[in-house]
């Protein structure tokens, strides 16, 4: 049974909270995590890289010099790939790098990531401060009380909160995300994982299906 420490909004620790079994895996599947991360990063590529072929660069049209008699190597066009300013041979063209990720793989990878963080004791359940307006100072003080201000932290909450989002955006190492949108790469990229009680409950319900 995996547990995480609960922290109140004032930073004081409370009783330990049991993490849903549905979020954890019996073993960390490194091969699945590796494949997921590689595919996820590949899917983030825009694929807009492009070079011009010899047919697309400016120039050409006439033979630079006659075929024989000059003593120079024969040349048919100044757009040749071997010329400076010529086209690129076999260069990249815009394309889609996306590869599909199955629901089963996404869940297996995320469970492994959660299990890894849990084994390291780097998951905490927190009572997120209620913000009536965006206030970076309050969130910075909250992280300071948890000794996480200089750590890379992922905060998972249940619903969208604009005030909380704006307050988190101004803190360099803090990232805010809705729990149901979290993925394996997000969890692995963070040193510590903070989850609100409602977000933890929501994740447990989703992954029990």
C-alpha atoms as a printed R data frame, in Angstrom:
    type eleno elety resid chain resno       x      y       z
1   ATOM     1    CA   UNK     A     1   0.000  0.000   0.000
2   ATOM     2    CA   UNK     A     2   1.577  3.268  -1.161
3   ATOM     3    CA   UNK     A     3   1.044  6.433   0.839
4   ATOM     4    CA   UNK     A     4   1.877 10.118   0.508
5   ATOM     5    CA   UNK     A     5   2.121 12.887   3.094
6   ATOM     6    CA   UNK     A     6  -0.737 15.395   3.172
7   ATOM     7    CA   UNK     A     7   0.157 19.081   3.528
8   ATOM     8    CA   UNK     A     8  -2.323 21.777   4.514
9   ATOM     9    CA   UNK     A     9  -2.433 25.149   2.748
10  ATOM    10    CA   UNK     A    10  -0.298 26.661   5.520
11  ATOM    11    CA   UNK     A    11   2.431 24.105   4.804
12  ATOM    12    CA   UNK     A    12   1.897 22.025   7.948
13  ATOM    13    CA   UNK     A    13   1.920 18.220   7.487
14  ATOM    14    CA   UNK     A    14  -1.118 16.096   8.247
15  ATOM    15    CA   UNK     A    15  -1.867 12.397   8.155
16  ATOM    16    CA   UNK     A    16  -0.636 10.225   5.329
17  ATOM    17    CA   UNK     A    17  -2.997  9.615   2.417
18  ATOM    18    CA   UNK     A    18  -3.319  6.292   0.624
19  ATOM    19    CA   UNK     A    19  -2.606  6.490  -3.099
20  ATOM    20    CA   UNK     A    20  -5.159  4.694  -5.316
21  ATOM    21    CA   UNK     A    21  -3.971  1.255  -6.391
22  ATOM    22    CA   UNK     A    22  -5.293  2.008  -9.881
23  ATOM    23    CA   UNK     A    23  -2.588  4.684 -10.286
24  ATOM    24    CA   UNK     A    24   0.292  2.368  -9.471
25  ATOM    25    CA   UNK     A    25   1.755 -0.649 -11.220
26  ATOM    26    CA   UNK     A    26   3.225 -3.803  -9.722
27  ATOM    27    CA   UNK     A    27   6.476 -3.135 -11.559
28  ATOM    28    CA   UNK     A    28   8.017 -0.207 -13.410
29  ATOM    29    CA   UNK     A    29   7.923 -1.004 -17.121
30  ATOM    30    CA   UNK     A    30  11.025  0.794 -18.351
31  ATOM    31    CA   UNK     A    31  10.635 -0.365 -21.954
32  ATOM    32    CA   UNK     A    32   7.097  1.036 -22.126
33  ATOM    33    CA   UNK     A    33   8.182  4.321 -20.526
34  ATOM    34    CA   UNK     A    34  11.114  4.618 -22.942
35  ATOM    35    CA   UNK     A    35   8.918  3.975 -25.975
36  ATOM    36    CA   UNK     A    36   6.274  6.401 -24.721
37  ATOM    37    CA   UNK     A    37   8.757  9.243 -24.103
38  ATOM    38    CA   UNK     A    38  10.417  8.798 -27.508
39  ATOM    39    CA   UNK     A    39   7.047  8.795 -29.278
40  ATOM    40    CA   UNK     A    40   5.721 11.705 -27.206
41  ATOM    41    CA   UNK     A    41   8.740 13.891 -28.011
42  ATOM    42    CA   UNK     A    42   8.579 12.935 -31.682
43  ATOM    43    CA   UNK     A    43   4.915 13.942 -31.742
44  ATOM    44    CA   UNK     A    44   5.835 17.399 -30.431
45  ATOM    45    CA   UNK     A    45   7.897 18.141 -33.532
46  ATOM    46    CA   UNK     A    46   6.349 20.687 -35.889
47  ATOM    47    CA   UNK     A    47   7.868 19.086 -38.959
48  ATOM    48    CA   UNK     A    48   8.283 22.450 -40.727
49  ATOM    49    CA   UNK     A    49  11.970 21.910 -41.599
50  ATOM    50    CA   UNK     A    50  12.577 22.504 -45.305
51  ATOM    51    CA   UNK     A    51  15.398 22.951 -47.809
52  ATOM    52    CA   UNK     A    52  15.373 23.932 -51.477
53  ATOM    53    CA   UNK     A    53  16.292 21.447 -54.177
54  ATOM    54    CA   UNK     A    54  18.222 22.411 -57.308
55  ATOM    55    CA   UNK     A    55  14.869 22.997 -59.009
56  ATOM    56    CA   UNK     A    56  13.792 25.526 -56.357
57  ATOM    57    CA   UNK     A    57  16.865 27.709 -55.752
58  ATOM    58    CA   UNK     A    58  17.386 30.943 -57.632
59  ATOM    59    CA   UNK     A    59  19.666 30.737 -60.657
60  ATOM    60    CA   UNK     A    60  20.241 28.290 -63.460
61  ATOM    61    CA   UNK     A    61  18.851 28.671 -66.935
62  ATOM    62    CA   UNK     A    62  22.167 28.943 -68.752
63  ATOM    63    CA   UNK     A    63  25.291 26.819 -68.822
64  ATOM    64    CA   UNK     A    64  28.010 28.602 -66.742
65  ATOM    65    CA   UNK     A    65  30.679 28.053 -69.446
66  ATOM    66    CA   UNK     A    66  31.126 25.986 -72.581
67  ATOM    67    CA   UNK     A    67  31.592 22.249 -72.295
68  ATOM    68    CA   UNK     A    68  35.143 22.027 -73.681
69  ATOM    69    CA   UNK     A    69  38.209 24.149 -74.088
70  ATOM    70    CA   UNK     A    70  38.264 26.105 -70.827
71  ATOM    71    CA   UNK     A    71  40.301 23.617 -68.790
72  ATOM    72    CA   UNK     A    72  37.703 23.752 -66.055
73  ATOM    73    CA   UNK     A    73  35.422 20.976 -64.915
74  ATOM    74    CA   UNK     A    74  32.275 20.735 -66.954
75  ATOM    75    CA   UNK     A    75  29.201 22.361 -65.426
76  ATOM    76    CA   UNK     A    76  25.630 22.456 -66.593
77  ATOM    77    CA   UNK     A    77  24.005 24.732 -63.996
78  ATOM    78    CA   UNK     A    78  24.957 26.890 -61.020
79  ATOM    79    CA   UNK     A    79  22.079 25.336 -59.075
80  ATOM    80    CA   UNK     A    80  23.935 22.025 -58.761
81  ATOM    81    CA   UNK     A    81  24.224 20.743 -55.161
82  ATOM    82    CA   UNK     A    82  28.042 20.811 -55.425
83  ATOM    83    CA   UNK     A    83  28.041 24.560 -56.074
84  ATOM    84    CA   UNK     A    84  27.979 27.181 -53.321
85  ATOM    85    CA   UNK     A    85  24.453 28.571 -53.328
86  ATOM    86    CA   UNK     A    86  23.156 25.536 -55.174
87  ATOM    87    CA   UNK     A    87  20.289 23.305 -54.155
88  ATOM    88    CA   UNK     A    88  20.413 20.722 -51.387
89  ATOM    89    CA   UNK     A    89  20.479 17.052 -52.340
90  ATOM    90    CA   UNK     A    90  18.152 14.856 -50.283
91  ATOM    91    CA   UNK     A    91  17.452 17.625 -47.762
92  ATOM    92    CA   UNK     A    92  14.505 17.592 -45.324
93  ATOM    93    CA   UNK     A    93  11.020 18.570 -46.425
94  ATOM    94    CA   UNK     A    94   7.955 19.337 -44.267
95  ATOM    95    CA   UNK     A    95   6.357 16.151 -42.987
96  ATOM    96    CA   UNK     A    96   4.266 14.799 -40.151
97  ATOM    97    CA   UNK     A    97   6.341 13.057 -37.474
98  ATOM    98    CA   UNK     A    98   3.371 11.879 -35.435
99  ATOM    99    CA   UNK     A    99   2.994  8.262 -34.378
100 ATOM   100    CA   UNK     A   100  -0.105  6.927 -32.616
101 ATOM   101    CA   UNK     A   101   0.021  6.099 -28.912
102 ATOM   102    CA   UNK     A   102  -2.476  3.539 -27.698
103 ATOM   103    CA   UNK     A   103  -4.573  4.191 -24.612
104 ATOM   104    CA   UNK     A   104  -3.115  1.055 -23.022
105 ATOM   105    CA   UNK     A   105   0.463  2.284 -23.490
106 ATOM   106    CA   UNK     A   106  -0.351  5.777 -22.188
107 ATOM   107    CA   UNK     A   107  -1.843  4.365 -19.011
108 ATOM   108    CA   UNK     A   108   0.910  1.792 -18.471
109 ATOM   109    CA   UNK     A   109   3.586  4.472 -18.888
110 ATOM   110    CA   UNK     A   110   1.827  6.903 -16.541
111 ATOM   111    CA   UNK     A   111   1.332  4.209 -13.901
112 ATOM   112    CA   UNK     A   112   5.034  3.376 -14.082
113 ATOM   113    CA   UNK     A   113   5.925  7.060 -13.720
114 ATOM   114    CA   UNK     A   114   3.632  7.438 -10.693
115 ATOM   115    CA   UNK     A   115   5.085  4.275  -9.156
116 ATOM   116    CA   UNK     A   116   8.638  5.556  -9.634
117 ATOM   117    CA   UNK     A   117   7.823  8.881  -7.955
118 ATOM   118    CA   UNK     A   118   6.007  7.073  -5.138
119 ATOM   119    CA   UNK     A   119   8.955  4.747  -4.530
120 ATOM   120    CA   UNK     A   120  11.226  7.787  -4.228
121 ATOM   121    CA   UNK     A   121   8.834  9.469  -1.790
122 ATOM   122    CA   UNK     A   122   8.386 12.417  -4.135
123 ATOM   123    CA   UNK     A   123   4.582 12.524  -4.234
124 ATOM   124    CA   UNK     A   124   2.653 14.715  -1.806
125 ATOM   125    CA   UNK     A   125  -1.059 15.439  -1.491
126 ATOM   126    CA   UNK     A   126  -1.609 19.145  -0.859
127 ATOM   127    CA   UNK     A   127  -4.419 21.485   0.062
128 ATOM   128    CA   UNK     A   128  -3.914 24.130  -2.606
129 ATOM   129    CA   UNK     A   129  -4.263 27.721  -1.315
130 ATOM   130    CA   UNK     A   130  -7.513 29.380  -2.409
131 ATOM   131    CA   UNK     A   131  -6.757 32.484  -4.485
132 ATOM   132    CA   UNK     A   132  -9.336 35.220  -5.045
133 ATOM   133    CA   UNK     A   133  -6.970 36.837  -7.536
134 ATOM   134    CA   UNK     A   134  -3.648 35.887  -9.150
135 ATOM   135    CA   UNK     A   135  -0.991 36.062  -6.430
136 ATOM   136    CA   UNK     A   136   2.433 34.619  -7.184
137 ATOM   137    CA   UNK     A   137   3.692 35.512  -3.706
138 ATOM   138    CA   UNK     A   138   1.208 33.159  -2.008
139 ATOM   139    CA   UNK     A   139   2.213 30.193  -4.185
140 ATOM   140    CA   UNK     A   140   5.916 30.982  -3.755
141 ATOM   141    CA   UNK     A   141   5.499 31.092   0.032
142 ATOM   142    CA   UNK     A   142   3.563 27.811  -0.060
143 ATOM   143    CA   UNK     A   143   6.347 26.085  -1.998
144 ATOM   144    CA   UNK     A   144   8.897 27.626   0.346
145 ATOM   145    CA   UNK     A   145   7.180 26.048   3.351
146 ATOM   146    CA   UNK     A   146   7.465 22.679   1.610
147 ATOM   147    CA   UNK     A   147  11.148 23.351   0.777
148 ATOM   148    CA   UNK     A   148  10.344 23.004  -2.919
149 ATOM   149    CA   UNK     A   149  10.861 26.548  -4.198
150 ATOM   150    CA   UNK     A   150  14.113 25.637  -5.966
151 ATOM   151    CA   UNK     A   151  12.844 22.232  -7.135
152 ATOM   152    CA   UNK     A   152  11.081 21.329 -10.362
153 ATOM   153    CA   UNK     A   153   7.471 20.742  -9.304
154 ATOM   154    CA   UNK     A   154   4.358 19.542 -11.119
155 ATOM   155    CA   UNK     A   155   1.076 20.578  -9.474
156 ATOM   156    CA   UNK     A   156  -1.958 18.513 -10.461
157 ATOM   157    CA   UNK     A   157  -5.430 19.889  -9.718
158 ATOM   158    CA   UNK     A   158  -8.904 18.722 -10.678
159 ATOM   159    CA   UNK     A   159 -10.416 21.661 -12.536
160 ATOM   160    CA   UNK     A   160  -9.257 24.774 -14.336
161 ATOM   161    CA   UNK     A   161  -8.447 27.708 -12.048
162 ATOM   162    CA   UNK     A   162  -7.332 30.868 -13.868
163 ATOM   163    CA   UNK     A   163  -6.105 32.583 -10.700
164 ATOM   164    CA   UNK     A   164  -4.026 29.562  -9.747
165 ATOM   165    CA   UNK     A   165  -2.732 29.164 -13.294
166 ATOM   166    CA   UNK     A   166  -1.531 32.777 -13.487
167 ATOM   167    CA   UNK     A   167   0.012 32.537 -10.034
168 ATOM   168    CA   UNK     A   168   1.954 29.416 -11.009
169 ATOM   169    CA   UNK     A   169   3.097 30.709 -14.396
170 ATOM   170    CA   UNK     A   170   5.369 33.312 -12.796
171 ATOM   171    CA   UNK     A   171   7.292 30.694 -10.809
172 ATOM   172    CA   UNK     A   172  10.100 29.274 -12.899
173 ATOM   173    CA   UNK     A   173  10.189 25.693 -11.638
174 ATOM   174    CA   UNK     A   174   6.463 25.222 -11.018
175 ATOM   175    CA   UNK     A   175   4.115 23.783 -13.620
176 ATOM   176    CA   UNK     A   176   0.331 23.653 -13.218
177 ATOM   177    CA   UNK     A   177  -1.793 21.076 -14.989
178 ATOM   178    CA   UNK     A   178  -5.209 19.484 -14.757
179 ATOM   179    CA   UNK     A   179  -4.835 15.948 -13.448
180 ATOM   180    CA   UNK     A   180  -6.756 14.245 -16.259
181 ATOM   181    CA   UNK     A   181  -4.389 15.855 -18.810
182 ATOM   182    CA   UNK     A   182  -1.197 14.698 -17.098
183 ATOM   183    CA   UNK     A   183   1.043 12.286 -18.962
184 ATOM   184    CA   UNK     A   184   4.108 10.164 -18.283
185 ATOM   185    CA   UNK     A   185   6.531 12.771 -19.648
186 ATOM   186    CA   UNK     A   186   5.107 15.500 -17.380
187 ATOM   187    CA   UNK     A   187   5.541 13.312 -14.300
188 ATOM   188    CA   UNK     A   188   9.058 12.192 -15.204
189 ATOM   189    CA   UNK     A   189  10.160 15.755 -16.011
190 ATOM   190    CA   UNK     A   190   9.310 16.963 -12.506
191 ATOM   191    CA   UNK     A   191  11.381 16.276  -9.406
192 ATOM   192    CA   UNK     A   192   8.336 16.404  -7.131
193 ATOM   193    CA   UNK     A   193   4.652 15.789  -7.731
194 ATOM   194    CA   UNK     A   194   1.982 17.689  -5.789
195 ATOM   195    CA   UNK     A   195  -1.627 16.515  -6.138
196 ATOM   196    CA   UNK     A   196  -4.764 18.055  -4.696
197 ATOM   197    CA   UNK     A   197  -7.127 15.611  -2.883
198 ATOM   198    CA   UNK     A   198  -9.875 16.066  -5.475
199 ATOM   199    CA   UNK     A   199  -7.411 15.539  -8.320
200 ATOM   200    CA   UNK     A   200  -6.190 12.334  -6.684
201 ATOM   201    CA   UNK     A   201  -9.773 11.115  -6.346
202 ATOM   202    CA   UNK     A   202 -10.493 12.037  -9.967
203 ATOM   203    CA   UNK     A   203  -7.424 10.151 -11.219
204 ATOM   204    CA   UNK     A   204  -8.423  7.111  -9.179
205 ATOM   205    CA   UNK     A   205 -11.882  7.100 -10.766
206 ATOM   206    CA   UNK     A   206 -10.546  7.526 -14.310
207 ATOM   207    CA   UNK     A   207  -7.941  4.782 -14.009
208 ATOM   208    CA   UNK     A   208 -10.361  2.346 -12.404
209 ATOM   209    CA   UNK     A   209 -12.332  2.178 -15.644
